[in-house]
mmCIF file of C-alpha atoms in Angstrom:
data_model
loop_
_atom_site.group_PDB
_atom_site.id
_atom_site.type_symbol
_atom_site.label_atom_id
_atom_site.label_comp_id
_atom_site.label_asym_id
_atom_site.label_seq_id
_atom_site.Cartn_x
_atom_site.Cartn_y
_atom_site.Cartn_z
ATOM 1 C CA MET A 446 19.482 -22.688 -24.659
ATOM 2 C CA SER A 447 17.470 -24.785 -22.240
ATOM 3 C CA ALA A 448 14.335 -23.371 -20.649
ATOM 4 C CA TYR A 449 15.968 -23.409 -17.201
ATOM 5 C CA MET A 450 18.956 -21.458 -18.495
ATOM 6 C CA LYS A 451 16.628 -18.811 -19.944
ATOM 7 C CA ILE A 452 14.787 -18.554 -16.637
ATOM 8 C CA PHE A 453 18.077 -18.237 -14.772
ATOM 9 C CA ILE A 454 19.345 -15.447 -17.029
ATOM 10 C CA SER A 455 16.085 -13.481 -16.850
ATOM 11 C CA PHE A 456 15.885 -13.552 -13.065
ATOM 12 C CA PHE A 457 19.617 -12.966 -12.652
ATOM 13 C CA LYS A 458 19.249 -9.767 -14.690
ATOM 14 C CA ILE A 459 16.279 -8.688 -12.603
ATOM 15 C CA GLY A 460 18.210 -9.304 -9.383
ATOM 16 C CA LEU A 461 21.232 -7.426 -10.687
ATOM 17 C CA PHE A 462 19.414 -4.278 -11.754
ATOM 18 C CA THR A 463 16.830 -3.971 -8.981
ATOM 19 C CA PHE A 464 17.623 -1.130 -6.610
ATOM 20 C CA GLY A 465 15.253 -0.966 -3.651
ATOM 21 C CA GLY A 466 12.503 -3.454 -2.946
ATOM 22 C CA GLY A 467 9.908 -5.532 -4.735
ATOM 23 C CA TYR A 468 7.977 -2.656 -6.281
ATOM 24 C CA ALA A 469 11.096 -1.064 -7.771
ATOM 25 C CA MET A 470 11.534 -4.418 -9.515
ATOM 26 C CA MET A 471 8.249 -4.178 -11.413
ATOM 27 C CA PRO A 472 9.476 -2.243 -14.511
ATOM 28 C CA LEU A 473 12.298 -4.794 -15.022
ATOM 29 C CA PHE A 474 9.919 -7.620 -14.423
ATOM 30 C CA ARG A 475 7.537 -6.289 -17.074
ATOM 31 C CA GLN A 476 10.317 -5.772 -19.625
ATOM 32 C CA GLU A 477 11.978 -9.153 -19.128
ATOM 33 C CA LEU A 478 9.074 -11.533 -18.434
ATOM 34 C CA ILE A 479 6.102 -9.966 -20.208
ATOM 35 C CA GLU A 480 7.454 -8.003 -23.165
ATOM 36 C CA LYS A 481 10.587 -9.961 -24.026
ATOM 37 C CA ARG A 482 9.873 -13.563 -23.091
ATOM 38 C CA HIS A 483 6.045 -13.584 -22.943
ATOM 39 C CA TYR A 484 6.156 -15.892 -19.936
ATOM 40 C CA ILE A 485 3.176 -14.273 -18.199
ATOM 41 C CA THR A 486 0.519 -11.627 -18.854
ATOM 42 C CA GLU A 487 0.243 -8.280 -17.116
ATOM 43 C CA THR A 488 -2.844 -9.470 -15.230
ATOM 44 C CA GLU A 489 -0.926 -12.471 -13.942
ATOM 45 C CA MET A 490 1.915 -10.233 -12.789
ATOM 46 C CA LEU A 491 -0.540 -8.125 -10.788
ATOM 47 C CA ASP A 492 -2.100 -11.214 -9.244
ATOM 48 C CA TYR A 493 1.328 -12.510 -8.243
ATOM 49 C CA TYR A 494 2.140 -9.167 -6.638
ATOM 50 C CA SER A 495 -1.063 -9.130 -4.604
ATOM 51 C CA LEU A 496 -0.488 -12.727 -3.487
ATOM 52 C CA GLY A 497 3.244 -12.109 -2.943
ATOM 53 C CA GLN A 498 2.317 -9.210 -0.683
ATOM 54 C CA CYS A 499 0.160 -11.404 1.534
ATOM 55 C CA THR A 500 2.292 -14.565 1.651
ATOM 56 C CA PRO A 501 5.264 -14.644 4.043
ATOM 57 C CA GLY A 502 8.709 -13.635 2.821
ATOM 58 C CA ILE A 503 10.332 -11.024 0.607
ATOM 59 C CA ILE A 504 7.936 -9.774 -2.094
ATOM 60 C CA ALA A 505 10.572 -9.908 -4.853
ATOM 61 C CA VAL A 506 11.317 -13.559 -4.075
ATOM 62 C CA ASN A 507 7.621 -14.447 -3.783
ATOM 63 C CA VAL A 508 6.743 -12.885 -7.141
ATOM 64 C CA ALA A 509 9.738 -14.583 -8.783
ATOM 65 C CA THR A 510 8.640 -17.938 -7.371
ATOM 66 C CA PHE A 511 4.996 -17.517 -8.460
ATOM 67 C CA THR A 512 6.080 -16.591 -11.989
ATOM 68 C CA SER A 513 8.654 -19.315 -12.456
ATOM 69 C CA TYR A 514 6.397 -21.981 -10.940
ATOM 70 C CA LYS A 515 3.861 -21.063 -13.604
ATOM 71 C CA ILE A 516 6.506 -21.295 -16.358
ATOM 72 C CA LYS A 517 8.274 -24.496 -15.374
ATOM 73 C CA GLY A 518 6.939 -25.999 -12.141
ATOM 74 C CA LEU A 519 8.929 -26.684 -8.999
ATOM 75 C CA GLY A 520 12.282 -26.899 -10.824
ATOM 76 C CA GLY A 521 11.688 -23.516 -12.432
ATOM 77 C CA ALA A 522 10.748 -22.024 -9.057
ATOM 78 C CA CYS A 523 14.021 -23.178 -7.497
ATOM 79 C CA VAL A 524 16.123 -21.962 -10.443
ATOM 80 C CA ALA A 525 14.468 -18.522 -10.466
ATOM 81 C CA THR A 526 14.829 -18.051 -6.721
ATOM 82 C CA LEU A 527 18.494 -19.005 -6.881
ATOM 83 C CA ALA A 528 18.993 -16.626 -9.823
ATOM 84 C CA ILE A 529 17.320 -13.647 -8.153
ATOM 85 C CA VAL A 530 19.356 -13.916 -4.928
ATOM 86 C CA PHE A 531 22.617 -14.749 -6.711
ATOM 87 C CA PRO A 532 23.722 -11.169 -7.575
ATOM 88 C CA SER A 533 22.997 -10.095 -3.973
ATOM 89 C CA LEU A 534 25.071 -12.948 -2.546
ATOM 90 C CA VAL A 535 28.072 -12.263 -4.754
ATOM 91 C CA ILE A 536 28.029 -8.474 -4.613
ATOM 92 C CA ILE A 537 27.399 -8.124 -0.872
ATOM 93 C CA MET A 538 30.053 -10.652 0.070
ATOM 94 C CA LEU A 539 32.649 -9.274 -2.343
ATOM 95 C CA LEU A 540 32.084 -5.721 -1.229
ATOM 96 C CA ALA A 541 31.229 -6.236 2.458
ATOM 97 C CA GLY A 542 34.591 -4.947 3.606
ATOM 98 C CA MET A 543 34.604 -1.978 1.265
ATOM 99 C CA LEU A 544 30.954 -0.965 1.360
ATOM 100 C CA ASN A 545 31.384 1.734 3.973
ATOM 101 C CA ILE A 546 34.390 3.169 2.160
ATOM 102 C CA MET A 547 32.416 3.124 -1.094
ATOM 103 C CA ALA A 548 29.438 4.863 0.455
ATOM 104 C CA ASP A 549 31.747 7.734 1.458
ATOM 105 C CA ASN A 550 33.170 8.022 -2.068
ATOM 106 C CA GLU A 551 31.654 11.080 -3.733
ATOM 107 C CA VAL A 552 31.398 9.699 -7.279
ATOM 108 C CA VAL A 553 29.670 6.533 -6.030
ATOM 109 C CA ALA A 554 27.312 8.592 -3.867
ATOM 110 C CA HIS A 555 26.301 10.762 -6.862
ATOM 111 C CA ALA A 556 25.755 7.701 -9.051
ATOM 112 C CA PHE A 557 23.465 6.153 -6.417
ATOM 113 C CA ALA A 558 21.598 9.442 -5.950
ATOM 114 C CA GLY A 559 21.014 9.411 -9.720
ATOM 115 C CA ILE A 560 19.832 5.799 -9.656
ATOM 116 C CA ARG A 561 17.364 6.522 -6.840
ATOM 117 C CA LEU A 562 15.819 9.319 -8.899
ATOM 118 C CA GLY A 563 15.801 7.109 -11.989
ATOM 119 C CA VAL A 564 13.917 4.429 -10.068
ATOM 120 C CA ILE A 565 11.276 7.012 -9.072
ATOM 121 C CA ALA A 566 10.764 7.949 -12.747
ATOM 122 C CA LEU A 567 10.483 4.244 -13.670
ATOM 123 C CA ILE A 568 7.935 3.685 -10.898
ATOM 124 C CA ILE A 569 5.792 6.634 -12.058
ATOM 125 C CA ASN A 570 5.825 5.202 -15.596
ATOM 126 C CA GLU A 571 4.827 1.827 -14.146
ATOM 127 C CA VAL A 572 1.870 3.354 -12.272
ATOM 128 C CA VAL A 573 0.653 4.984 -15.499
ATOM 129 C CA LYS A 574 0.771 1.614 -17.284
ATOM 130 C CA LEU A 575 -0.963 -0.181 -14.409
ATOM 131 C CA LEU A 576 -3.746 2.386 -14.232
ATOM 132 C CA LYS A 577 -4.442 2.025 -17.960
ATOM 133 C CA LYS A 578 -4.682 -1.717 -17.475
ATOM 134 C CA THR A 579 -6.545 -2.045 -14.167
ATOM 135 C CA VAL A 580 -8.836 0.964 -13.900
ATOM 136 C CA LEU A 581 -11.486 -0.027 -16.420
ATOM 137 C CA THR A 582 -14.580 1.299 -14.660
ATOM 138 C CA GLU A 583 -15.539 3.835 -11.986
ATOM 139 C CA TYR A 584 -15.645 0.962 -9.520
ATOM 140 C CA HIS A 585 -11.944 0.207 -10.101
ATOM 141 C CA LEU A 586 -11.112 3.898 -9.809
ATOM 142 C CA PHE A 587 -12.950 3.936 -6.477
ATOM 143 C CA VAL A 588 -10.863 0.995 -5.199
ATOM 144 C CA PHE A 589 -7.620 2.628 -6.394
ATOM 145 C CA VAL A 590 -8.338 6.028 -4.841
ATOM 146 C CA SER A 591 -9.617 4.696 -1.537
ATOM 147 C CA VAL A 592 -6.708 2.281 -1.081
ATOM 148 C CA LEU A 593 -4.235 5.043 -1.997
ATOM 149 C CA LEU A 594 -5.766 7.405 0.596
ATOM 150 C CA LEU A 595 -5.633 4.701 3.281
ATOM 151 C CA LEU A 596 -1.981 4.014 2.478
ATOM 152 C CA LEU A 597 -0.757 7.601 2.225
ATOM 153 C CA PHE A 598 -2.777 9.390 4.895
ATOM 154 C CA PHE A 599 -3.834 6.731 7.376
ATOM 155 C CA ASN A 600 -0.636 4.639 7.423
ATOM 156 C CA PHE A 601 -2.399 1.404 6.571
ATOM 157 C CA SER A 602 -0.007 -1.490 5.996
ATOM 158 C CA ALA A 603 0.205 -3.038 2.540
ATOM 159 C CA VAL A 604 -1.276 -6.323 3.761
ATOM 160 C CA THR A 605 -4.269 -4.561 5.349
ATOM 161 C CA ALA A 606 -4.773 -2.571 2.135
ATOM 162 C CA VAL A 607 -4.879 -5.752 0.028
ATOM 163 C CA MET A 608 -7.320 -7.320 2.518
ATOM 164 C CA ILE A 609 -9.618 -4.285 2.313
ATOM 165 C CA ALA A 610 -9.598 -4.444 -1.496
ATOM 166 C CA ALA A 611 -10.417 -8.155 -1.249
ATOM 167 C CA GLY A 612 -13.294 -7.266 1.082
ATOM 168 C CA ILE A 613 -14.650 -4.783 -1.472
ATOM 169 C CA GLY A 614 -14.479 -7.545 -4.100
ATOM 170 C CA VAL A 615 -16.374 -9.999 -1.883
ATOM 171 C CA SER A 616 -19.115 -7.498 -1.092
ATOM 172 C CA LYS A 617 -19.518 -6.679 -4.804
ATOM 173 C CA TYR A 618 -19.823 -10.392 -5.556
ATOM 174 C CA PHE A 619 -22.600 -10.921 -3.023
ATOM 175 C CA LYS A 620 -24.393 -7.709 -3.990
ATOM 176 C CA GLU A 621 -24.516 -8.738 -7.662
ATOM 177 C CA ARG A 622 -25.685 -12.234 -6.835
ATOM 178 C CA ARG A 623 -28.621 -10.901 -4.862
ATOM 179 C CA LEU A 624 -29.767 -8.632 -7.705
ATOM 180 C CA MET B 318 26.049 -21.596 14.969
ATOM 181 C CA LEU B 319 25.169 -22.146 11.290
ATOM 182 C CA CYS B 320 22.065 -24.087 12.312
ATOM 183 C CA LEU B 321 21.017 -21.244 14.581
ATOM 184 C CA LEU B 322 21.623 -18.757 11.762
ATOM 185 C CA PHE B 323 19.512 -20.838 9.385
ATOM 186 C CA TYR B 324 16.762 -21.242 11.987
ATOM 187 C CA GLU B 325 16.573 -17.527 12.790
ATOM 188 C CA PHE B 326 16.427 -16.448 9.139
ATOM 189 C CA PHE B 327 13.957 -19.206 8.271
ATOM 190 C CA LYS B 328 11.742 -17.766 11.016
ATOM 191 C CA ILE B 329 12.101 -14.272 9.549
ATOM 192 C CA GLY B 330 11.194 -15.593 6.085
ATOM 193 C CA LEU B 331 8.173 -17.304 7.563
ATOM 194 C CA PHE B 332 6.799 -14.423 9.636
ATOM 195 C CA ALA B 333 7.820 -11.271 7.775
ATOM 196 C CA ILE B 334 4.716 -10.669 5.667
ATOM 197 C CA GLY B 335 4.944 -7.663 3.387
ATOM 198 C CA GLY B 336 8.474 -7.535 2.043
ATOM 199 C CA GLY B 337 12.024 -6.422 2.727
ATOM 200 C CA MET B 338 11.475 -3.548 5.131
ATOM 201 C CA VAL B 339 9.299 -5.714 7.366
ATOM 202 C CA THR B 340 12.374 -7.819 8.175
ATOM 203 C CA ILE B 341 14.026 -4.860 9.965
ATOM 204 C CA PRO B 342 12.210 -5.232 13.319
ATOM 205 C CA PHE B 343 13.028 -8.957 13.260
ATOM 206 C CA LEU B 344 16.718 -8.171 12.691
ATOM 207 C CA PHE B 345 16.656 -5.730 15.605
ATOM 208 C CA ASP B 346 15.351 -8.548 17.789
ATOM 209 C CA LEU B 347 18.366 -10.604 16.723
ATOM 210 C CA THR B 348 20.742 -7.905 18.011
ATOM 211 C CA LYS B 349 19.149 -8.268 21.455
ATOM 212 C CA LYS B 350 19.125 -12.051 21.428
ATOM 213 C CA TYR B 351 22.621 -12.827 20.060
ATOM 214 C CA ASP B 352 25.915 -10.988 19.766
ATOM 215 C CA TRP B 353 26.075 -11.538 15.976
ATOM 216 C CA PHE B 354 25.948 -7.860 15.126
ATOM 217 C CA THR B 355 25.080 -4.647 16.970
ATOM 218 C CA ALA B 356 22.160 -2.291 16.347
ATOM 219 C CA GLN B 357 24.678 0.257 15.060
ATOM 220 C CA GLU B 358 26.002 -2.228 12.498
ATOM 221 C CA LEU B 359 22.437 -3.045 11.523
ATOM 222 C CA THR B 360 21.732 0.592 10.615
ATOM 223 C CA GLU B 361 24.733 0.514 8.306
ATOM 224 C CA MET B 362 23.510 -2.768 6.806
ATOM 225 C CA ILE B 363 20.117 -1.209 6.021
ATOM 226 C CA ALA B 364 21.763 1.742 4.250
ATOM 227 C CA VAL B 365 24.064 -0.534 2.263
ATOM 228 C CA SER B 366 21.269 -2.977 1.345
ATOM 229 C CA GLN B 367 19.218 -0.164 -0.114
ATOM 230 C CA SER B 368 21.969 1.046 -2.399
ATOM 231 C CA THR B 369 23.344 -2.257 -3.688
ATOM 232 C CA PRO B 370 21.567 -4.219 -6.440
ATOM 233 C CA GLY B 371 19.023 -6.848 -5.437
ATOM 234 C CA PRO B 372 15.933 -6.979 -3.225
ATOM 235 C CA VAL B 373 16.537 -5.203 0.101
ATOM 236 C CA GLY B 374 15.459 -8.150 2.262
ATOM 237 C CA VAL B 375 17.807 -10.564 0.496
ATOM 238 C CA ASN B 376 20.706 -8.100 0.717
ATOM 239 C CA MET B 377 20.197 -7.698 4.458
ATOM 240 C CA ALA B 378 20.099 -11.432 5.088
ATOM 241 C CA THR B 379 23.291 -11.947 3.075
ATOM 242 C CA TYR B 380 25.043 -9.083 4.829
ATOM 243 C CA ALA B 381 23.953 -10.126 8.326
ATOM 244 C CA GLY B 382 24.903 -13.764 7.706
ATOM 245 C CA PHE B 383 28.256 -12.749 6.263
ATOM 246 C CA GLN B 384 29.039 -10.501 9.249
ATOM 247 C CA THR B 385 28.174 -13.357 11.598
ATOM 248 C CA ALA B 386 29.864 -16.363 9.972
ATOM 249 C CA GLY B 387 31.619 -15.410 6.736
ATOM 250 C CA VAL B 388 30.734 -16.642 3.259
ATOM 251 C CA ILE B 389 28.932 -19.780 4.452
ATOM 252 C CA GLY B 390 26.986 -17.658 6.933
ATOM 253 C CA GLY B 391 25.828 -15.376 4.109
ATOM 254 C CA ILE B 392 24.658 -18.316 2.025
ATOM 255 C CA VAL B 393 22.954 -20.093 4.948
ATOM 256 C CA ALA B 394 21.080 -16.964 6.081
ATOM 257 C CA THR B 395 19.874 -16.180 2.543
ATOM 258 C CA PHE B 396 18.631 -19.719 1.933
ATOM 259 C CA GLY B 397 16.950 -19.778 5.324
ATOM 260 C CA LEU B 398 15.140 -16.587 4.352
ATOM 261 C CA VAL B 399 13.854 -17.736 0.946
ATOM 262 C CA LEU B 400 12.987 -21.342 1.786
ATOM 263 C CA PRO B 401 9.593 -20.577 3.421
ATOM 264 C CA SER B 402 8.729 -18.400 0.384
ATOM 265 C CA ILE B 403 9.329 -21.235 -2.070
ATOM 266 C CA VAL B 404 7.316 -23.780 -0.092
ATOM 267 C CA ILE B 405 4.368 -21.489 0.623
ATOM 268 C CA VAL B 406 4.222 -19.929 -2.838
ATOM 269 C CA VAL B 407 4.231 -23.341 -4.533
ATOM 270 C CA MET B 408 1.356 -24.454 -2.287
ATOM 271 C CA VAL B 409 -0.626 -21.271 -2.947
ATOM 272 C CA SER B 410 -0.012 -21.669 -6.704
ATOM 273 C CA LYS B 411 -1.514 -25.149 -6.591
ATOM 274 C CA LEU B 412 -4.569 -23.899 -4.680
ATOM 275 C CA LEU B 413 -4.918 -21.008 -7.107
ATOM 276 C CA LYS B 414 -5.152 -23.394 -10.061
ATOM 277 C CA CYS B 415 -8.213 -25.049 -8.487
ATOM 278 C CA TRP B 416 -9.873 -21.753 -7.579
ATOM 279 C CA ALA B 417 -9.036 -19.661 -10.653
ATOM 280 C CA LYS B 418 -12.449 -20.222 -12.253
ATOM 281 C CA ASN B 419 -14.440 -19.472 -9.095
ATOM 282 C CA ALA B 420 -16.554 -16.323 -9.623
ATOM 283 C CA CYS B 421 -15.992 -14.992 -6.102
ATOM 284 C CA VAL B 422 -12.199 -15.432 -6.382
ATOM 285 C CA CYS B 423 -12.225 -13.636 -9.755
ATOM 286 C CA GLU B 424 -14.154 -10.744 -8.231
ATOM 287 C CA ILE B 425 -11.620 -10.515 -5.378
ATOM 288 C CA MET B 426 -8.634 -10.529 -7.740
ATOM 289 C CA SER B 427 -10.266 -7.895 -9.934
ATOM 290 C CA ALA B 428 -10.671 -5.614 -6.884
ATOM 291 C CA ILE B 429 -7.114 -6.191 -5.677
ATOM 292 C CA ARG B 430 -5.460 -5.258 -9.007
ATOM 293 C CA PRO B 431 -6.136 -1.493 -8.732
ATOM 294 C CA ALA B 432 -4.997 -1.761 -5.089
ATOM 295 C CA VAL B 433 -1.635 -3.088 -6.284
ATOM 296 C CA ALA B 434 -1.345 -0.019 -8.544
ATOM 297 C CA ALA B 435 -1.904 2.093 -5.413
ATOM 298 C CA LEU B 436 0.831 0.153 -3.571
ATOM 299 C CA VAL B 437 3.293 0.798 -6.403
ATOM 300 C CA LEU B 438 2.429 4.508 -6.334
ATOM 301 C CA GLN B 439 2.941 4.559 -2.558
ATOM 302 C CA ALA B 440 6.411 3.026 -3.021
ATOM 303 C CA GLY B 441 7.174 5.841 -5.484
ATOM 304 C CA VAL B 442 5.899 8.517 -3.086
ATOM 305 C CA LEU B 443 7.999 7.146 -0.186
ATOM 306 C CA LEU B 444 11.097 7.073 -2.386
ATOM 307 C CA PHE B 445 10.339 10.601 -3.621
ATOM 308 C CA GLN B 446 10.126 11.944 -0.059
ATOM 309 C CA LEU B 447 13.458 10.292 0.788
ATOM 310 C CA SER B 448 15.527 11.204 -2.254
ATOM 311 C CA VAL B 449 14.135 14.365 -3.838
ATOM 312 C CA THR B 450 15.750 17.152 -1.884
ATOM 313 C CA ASN B 451 16.112 19.992 -4.410
ATOM 314 C CA TYR B 452 14.628 21.474 -7.596
ATOM 315 C CA LEU B 453 17.283 19.904 -9.814
ATOM 316 C CA ALA B 454 16.167 16.461 -8.621
ATOM 317 C CA ILE B 455 12.504 17.261 -9.387
ATOM 318 C CA ILE B 456 13.414 18.428 -12.907
ATOM 319 C CA PHE B 457 15.539 15.308 -13.400
ATOM 320 C CA VAL B 458 12.727 12.956 -12.328
ATOM 321 C CA ILE B 459 10.151 14.704 -14.551
ATOM 322 C CA SER B 460 12.360 14.811 -17.656
ATOM 323 C CA LEU B 461 13.445 11.206 -17.194
ATOM 324 C CA PHE B 462 9.817 10.141 -16.798
ATOM 325 C CA LEU B 463 8.900 11.893 -20.057
ATOM 326 C CA MET B 464 11.804 10.136 -21.793
ATOM 327 C CA ILE B 465 10.677 6.761 -20.460
ATOM 328 C CA TYR B 466 7.080 7.461 -21.414
ATOM 329 C CA PHE B 467 7.822 8.440 -25.006
ATOM 330 C CA PHE B 468 10.780 6.149 -25.769
ATOM 331 C CA GLN B 469 9.992 2.862 -24.042
ATOM 332 C CA LYS B 470 13.526 1.490 -23.756
ATOM 333 C CA SER B 471 14.737 -1.144 -21.289
ATOM 334 C CA PRO B 472 14.663 -0.127 -17.578
ATOM 335 C CA ILE B 473 18.313 -1.233 -17.381
ATOM 336 C CA PHE B 474 19.183 1.488 -19.918
ATOM 337 C CA TYR B 475 17.488 4.143 -17.763
ATOM 338 C CA ILE B 476 19.154 2.924 -14.562
ATOM 339 C CA LEU B 477 22.607 3.166 -16.152
ATOM 340 C CA LEU B 478 21.701 6.552 -17.648
ATOM 341 C CA SER B 479 20.601 7.865 -14.227
ATOM 342 C CA ALA B 480 23.854 6.686 -12.646
ATOM 343 C CA ILE B 481 25.875 8.594 -15.268
ATOM 344 C CA MET B 482 23.653 11.681 -14.998
ATOM 345 C CA GLY B 483 23.941 11.506 -11.202
ATOM 346 C CA ILE B 484 27.713 11.811 -11.484
ATOM 347 C CA LEU B 485 27.648 14.495 -14.196
ATOM 348 C CA LEU B 486 25.009 16.658 -12.502
ATOM 349 C CA GLN B 487 26.395 16.037 -8.985
ATOM 350 C CA LEU B 488 22.936 14.995 -7.806
#
């Protein structure tokens, strides 16, 4: 199988099984691109998320493009982006007429309620993994806790939160250089 | 019409910084500017986009384009939306290669990584507030988390399992 085909299949799967937004995608992303294919490292994934948050566009698409550009350049980036939007295109257009009827169907509604809860459990597991990886010192714990408080209790936007963390990094850099 | 559709969604892709939900206010502006779809239809689109597979922002673009101009409309709107991403991300990737060894950049990235963990947790908390409405749901989330934590199977397995359990338990 050619490298492009592999990229297409990986991102197609991610697009097909993501329910919600970019962050709900992270567990699938980890499984498919880090653990199975070893395309990128966990650190790289986190960097792509922080950059994908601050660059224009949908986070899921941005992260997919960053990753696939790293794997296979511009061609890879185009293939991955096509692959990740492909399930959406097909499913939405096939179902557009029936979507409202489906949403009223009780069995479908229960299945989706189950999926939403499943995604929460997957996200919690993801946070545990990320904390093990990123919070290495008290300084990192400080960044995590302060950003979390700003997000949850002061309604800071994600972009502002990333900028503040970047600011903390810059000030640490200059403080250590002076010492 | 198709050109206009492409132009409007290209603009959304270019200016919506921060992901799928950020595109909503832009889509509301479209309901005022054109008669492509109404605000009422948009609310339905948001609900549908959140419960069908795929990133929410992409789903909404496809749905809105499809409502406006059929299959070609759906394709044009989606490509308009992702095109700015591809161009900008490729440029940033190139810059990143040059700067990756810079000590200040490394320090910044190291500080942002725990912040991304906080963003993921926030996404979980928001979803929890929206979907966990009774004790059964809390028990389900906790037991599923323990399963995931101790038997690290594929996320796809757990998503299918939750769909089946949702039907069986009438969640």
